[in-house]
Amino acid sequence: EPAKSEDLIKWRQSAYQVLHWNMDRLKANIDSPQYNKDDGIKAANTIAAIANSGMGSLFAAGTETGKGWHPTSVKPAFFTDGKKVGEVAVAFNKEANELAKVAATGDAAAVKAQFGKVGQTCKACHDDFRRKD
Amino acid sequence: EPAKSEDLIKWRQSAYQVLHWNMDRLKANIDSPQYNKDDGIKAANTIAAIANSGMGSLFAAGTETGKGWHPTSVKPAFFTDGKKVGEVAVAFNKEANELAKVAATGDAAAVKAQFGKVGQTCKACHDDFRRKD
């Protein structure tokens, strides 16, 4: 049987929290006196994996409104502006996969720069498609 | 500043939900008349990525009790039986990484068999370390 809308919303909210965890963790690592290469790789690979997981399926018809862990914050435009959604998704995927590549080198300055690029793609999507209330 | 215990609990609950999503999705794929190799790879890679993410840090001291999305289900033994926790963690990691390898081949029967092995490692940890209430 197909997953319930409530589960889809809960799962996408969970995936975003896994991103939150790993972005916070990578930021703390970058800001620490001694950058930890292995922890940076784990964080970056987890971010890239979520980016590559195919989250689009968690925004199936019927999930425009409703509650997972909490009421969904998605704006209606997400379900109607496919072109723009595709653009922000491609941008996030590209920068997240680049982050994993850069993290593998252990170059803290390069990781910091690429972390910033990923963060910009998060913000771009939030600005367009996440309600502020 | 270090993450709050409430965030750590929320993040680990979220990571388990991402596993839930991808195990359900892979099961549905395996059970469907036409196994989809690409979707199987996405699910398996996401499962392996969570396994490799270093979730141990989400079980820091201070998170034995408390609430994330909901009250934690972890048993006290998780924080005292390090040897057993290490064993179930290593088993999950091993089988999840093998799942990603098998999924890459697109062999549905092999994916089904390896999916079962991963599920056994989930269950072993739940039996020992997750409360039933």
XYZ file of C-alpha atoms in Angstrom:
266
model
C 0.000 0.000 0.000
C 1.261 3.529 -0.677
C 2.561 5.604 2.217
C 0.109 7.922 3.957
C 0.423 11.669 3.424
C 1.188 12.092 7.115
C 4.158 9.755 6.778
C 5.455 11.527 3.675
C 5.320 14.874 5.488
C 6.986 13.388 8.572
C 9.724 11.846 6.451
C 10.513 15.054 4.581
C 10.586 17.000 7.837
C 12.958 14.337 9.167
C 15.209 14.562 6.118
C 15.474 18.336 6.570
C 16.375 17.822 10.239
C 19.153 15.435 9.211
C 20.411 18.242 6.957
C 20.102 20.675 9.879
C 22.126 18.347 12.115
C 24.891 17.959 9.576
C 25.032 21.615 8.528
C 25.288 22.622 12.221
C 27.914 19.979 12.835
C 29.973 21.008 9.824
C 29.721 24.691 10.800
C 30.950 23.909 14.325
C 33.811 21.887 12.835
C 34.784 24.705 10.444
C 34.680 27.224 13.304
C 36.711 25.062 15.668
C 40.450 25.732 16.172
C 41.296 22.327 14.676
C 39.235 21.205 11.671
C 38.466 17.479 11.856
C 38.706 15.987 8.369
C 36.944 12.699 9.163
C 34.007 14.376 10.874
C 33.790 16.840 7.974
C 33.596 13.962 5.508
C 30.825 12.278 7.500
C 28.796 15.479 7.656
C 29.316 16.340 3.975
C 28.558 12.807 2.788
C 25.345 12.754 4.807
C 24.264 16.098 3.322
C 25.028 14.863 -0.190
C 23.204 11.590 0.437
C 20.040 13.396 1.509
C 20.358 15.647 -1.550
C 20.606 12.544 -3.749
C 17.879 10.568 -1.983
C 15.032 11.627 -4.224
C 13.017 13.718 -1.787
C 10.663 14.764 -4.581
C 8.609 11.652 -3.909
C 7.895 12.995 -0.416
C 6.016 15.917 -1.981
C 3.392 13.736 -3.655
C -0.085 15.044 -4.416
C -2.074 15.174 -1.204
C 0.796 16.561 0.877
C 0.215 20.240 0.063
C -1.263 20.630 3.528
C -1.295 18.387 6.567
C 0.814 17.410 9.524
C 3.855 15.223 9.992
C 5.842 15.958 13.139
C 4.156 19.369 12.850
C 2.020 21.156 10.235
C 3.886 21.353 6.954
C 5.638 24.654 6.214
C 5.578 24.192 2.449
C 4.073 27.020 0.389
C 1.431 26.228 -2.251
C 3.820 27.519 -4.945
C 6.000 24.441 -4.432
C 3.282 22.355 -6.081
C 2.619 24.702 -8.986
C 5.981 26.209 -9.939
C 7.730 23.065 -11.110
C 10.306 24.984 -13.114
C 11.523 26.982 -10.113
C 11.406 23.931 -7.826
C 13.550 22.074 -10.328
C 16.062 24.916 -10.371
C 16.472 25.098 -6.594
C 16.653 21.309 -6.367
C 19.345 21.069 -9.036
C 21.325 23.876 -7.367
C 21.187 22.165 -3.962
C 22.199 18.810 -5.456
C 25.112 20.320 -7.343
C 26.520 22.222 -4.358
C 25.927 19.346 -1.907
C 27.765 16.881 -4.128
C 30.589 19.383 -4.572
C 30.716 19.719 -0.759
C 31.293 15.973 -0.442
C 34.139 16.196 -2.980
C 35.745 19.164 -1.224
C 35.378 17.560 2.224
C 37.291 14.528 0.970
C 40.355 16.749 0.470
C 40.313 17.933 4.102
C 41.037 21.530 3.029
C 39.224 23.479 5.759
C 39.173 26.784 3.868
C 37.724 25.141 0.775
C 35.119 23.322 2.900
C 34.155 26.641 4.491
C 33.680 28.260 1.084
C 31.642 25.350 -0.260
C 29.592 25.164 2.951
C 28.583 28.756 2.230
C 27.454 27.841 -1.284
C 25.318 24.989 0.011
C 23.796 27.305 2.607
C 22.842 29.745 -0.122
C 20.901 27.018 -1.943
C 19.094 26.146 1.303
C 18.170 29.802 1.791
C 17.025 30.256 -1.807
C 14.547 27.394 -1.453
C 13.382 28.543 1.985
C 12.782 32.064 0.663
C 10.609 30.807 -2.151
C 8.927 27.753 -0.744
C 8.913 27.691 3.082
C 6.372 29.675 5.058
C 7.790 31.928 7.748
C 4.994 31.429 10.278
C 27.873 26.423 21.446
C 27.129 22.712 21.695
C 23.759 21.428 20.494
C 21.008 21.113 23.087
C 19.963 17.645 24.239
C 16.512 18.252 22.774
C 18.065 18.849 19.349
C 20.241 15.743 19.573
C 17.187 13.616 20.407
C 15.183 15.236 17.600
C 17.986 14.644 15.131
C 18.421 10.985 16.012
C 14.659 10.441 15.812
C 14.795 12.132 12.403
C 17.659 9.951 11.198
C 15.688 6.826 12.174
C 12.678 8.152 10.250
C 14.849 8.631 7.169
C 15.818 4.963 7.573
C 12.136 4.067 7.966
C 11.273 5.953 4.758
C 13.983 4.228 2.766
C 13.400 0.752 4.163
C 9.669 1.072 3.369
C 10.453 2.407 -0.075
C 12.924 -0.363 -0.823
C 10.480 -3.009 0.447
C 7.740 -1.646 -1.823
C 10.191 -1.662 -4.733
C 11.266 -5.265 -4.044
C 7.613 -6.342 -3.785
C 6.559 -4.554 -6.977
C 6.171 -6.511 -10.242
C 9.023 -4.516 -11.810
C 12.013 -3.769 -9.579
C 13.332 -0.245 -10.234
C 17.141 -0.312 -10.094
C 17.636 3.456 -9.838
C 15.138 3.880 -7.032
C 16.690 0.896 -5.249
C 20.109 2.536 -5.463
C 18.768 5.795 -4.036
C 17.103 4.012 -1.125
C 20.109 1.796 -0.367
C 22.598 4.665 -0.621
C 20.508 6.755 1.766
C 20.353 3.889 4.264
C 24.116 3.385 4.027
C 24.748 7.128 4.384
C 22.746 7.299 7.609
C 24.590 4.226 8.860
C 27.903 5.946 8.118
C 26.890 9.374 9.454
C 28.219 8.889 12.961
C 24.958 8.835 14.888
C 26.827 7.966 18.079
C 27.333 11.683 18.682
C 23.540 12.063 18.901
C 23.561 9.859 22.012
C 25.745 12.214 24.049
C 25.570 12.314 27.839
C 22.431 14.159 28.881
C 20.240 12.500 26.243
C 19.388 9.375 28.270
C 15.954 10.865 28.848
C 14.146 13.813 27.337
C 12.079 14.760 24.348
C 12.844 15.517 20.723
C 9.870 15.140 18.397
C 8.554 12.881 21.164
C 9.966 11.360 24.372
C 13.025 9.285 23.589
C 12.472 5.523 23.336
C 16.041 4.628 24.175
C 16.607 2.177 27.028
C 19.075 3.028 29.819
C 21.179 0.016 28.781
C 22.203 1.851 25.611
C 24.320 4.169 27.755
C 25.899 1.485 29.907
C 26.437 -1.532 27.627
C 28.966 -0.020 25.246
C 30.208 -3.398 24.087
C 26.779 -4.544 22.930
C 25.970 -1.150 21.392
C 29.212 -1.355 19.444
C 28.305 -4.808 18.189
C 24.840 -3.837 16.921
C 26.242 -0.638 15.384
C 29.003 -2.505 13.543
C 26.506 -5.102 12.305
C 24.121 -2.431 10.989
C 26.966 -0.558 9.279
C 28.296 -3.696 7.643
C 24.942 -4.848 6.294
C 23.873 -1.349 5.201
C 27.087 -0.821 3.240
C 26.682 -4.244 1.677
C 23.109 -3.270 0.730
C 24.449 -0.255 -1.175
C 26.895 -2.517 -3.033
C 24.222 -5.060 -3.894
C 21.743 -2.375 -4.985
C 24.321 -1.058 -7.447
C 24.103 -4.379 -9.312
C 20.342 -4.089 -9.780
C 19.860 -7.778 -8.916
C 16.415 -7.704 -7.293
C 16.724 -11.118 -5.626
C 20.089 -10.203 -4.112
C 18.691 -6.865 -2.928
C 15.780 -8.685 -1.299
C 18.133 -11.037 0.548
C 20.379 -8.208 1.716
C 17.376 -6.074 2.697
C 16.427 -8.909 5.035
C 19.883 -8.903 6.617
C 19.718 -5.155 7.223
C 16.266 -5.549 8.758
C 17.624 -8.154 11.155
C 20.229 -5.690 12.418
C 17.496 -3.066 12.928
C 15.451 -5.569 14.913
C 18.405 -6.730 17.013
C 19.059 -3.172 18.159
C 15.359 -2.459 18.754
C 15.017 -5.620 20.839
C 17.896 -4.642 23.085
C 17.744 -0.870 23.190
C 14.319 0.520 22.228
C 11.478 0.619 24.689
C 8.221 -0.942 23.518
C 5.871 1.545 25.209
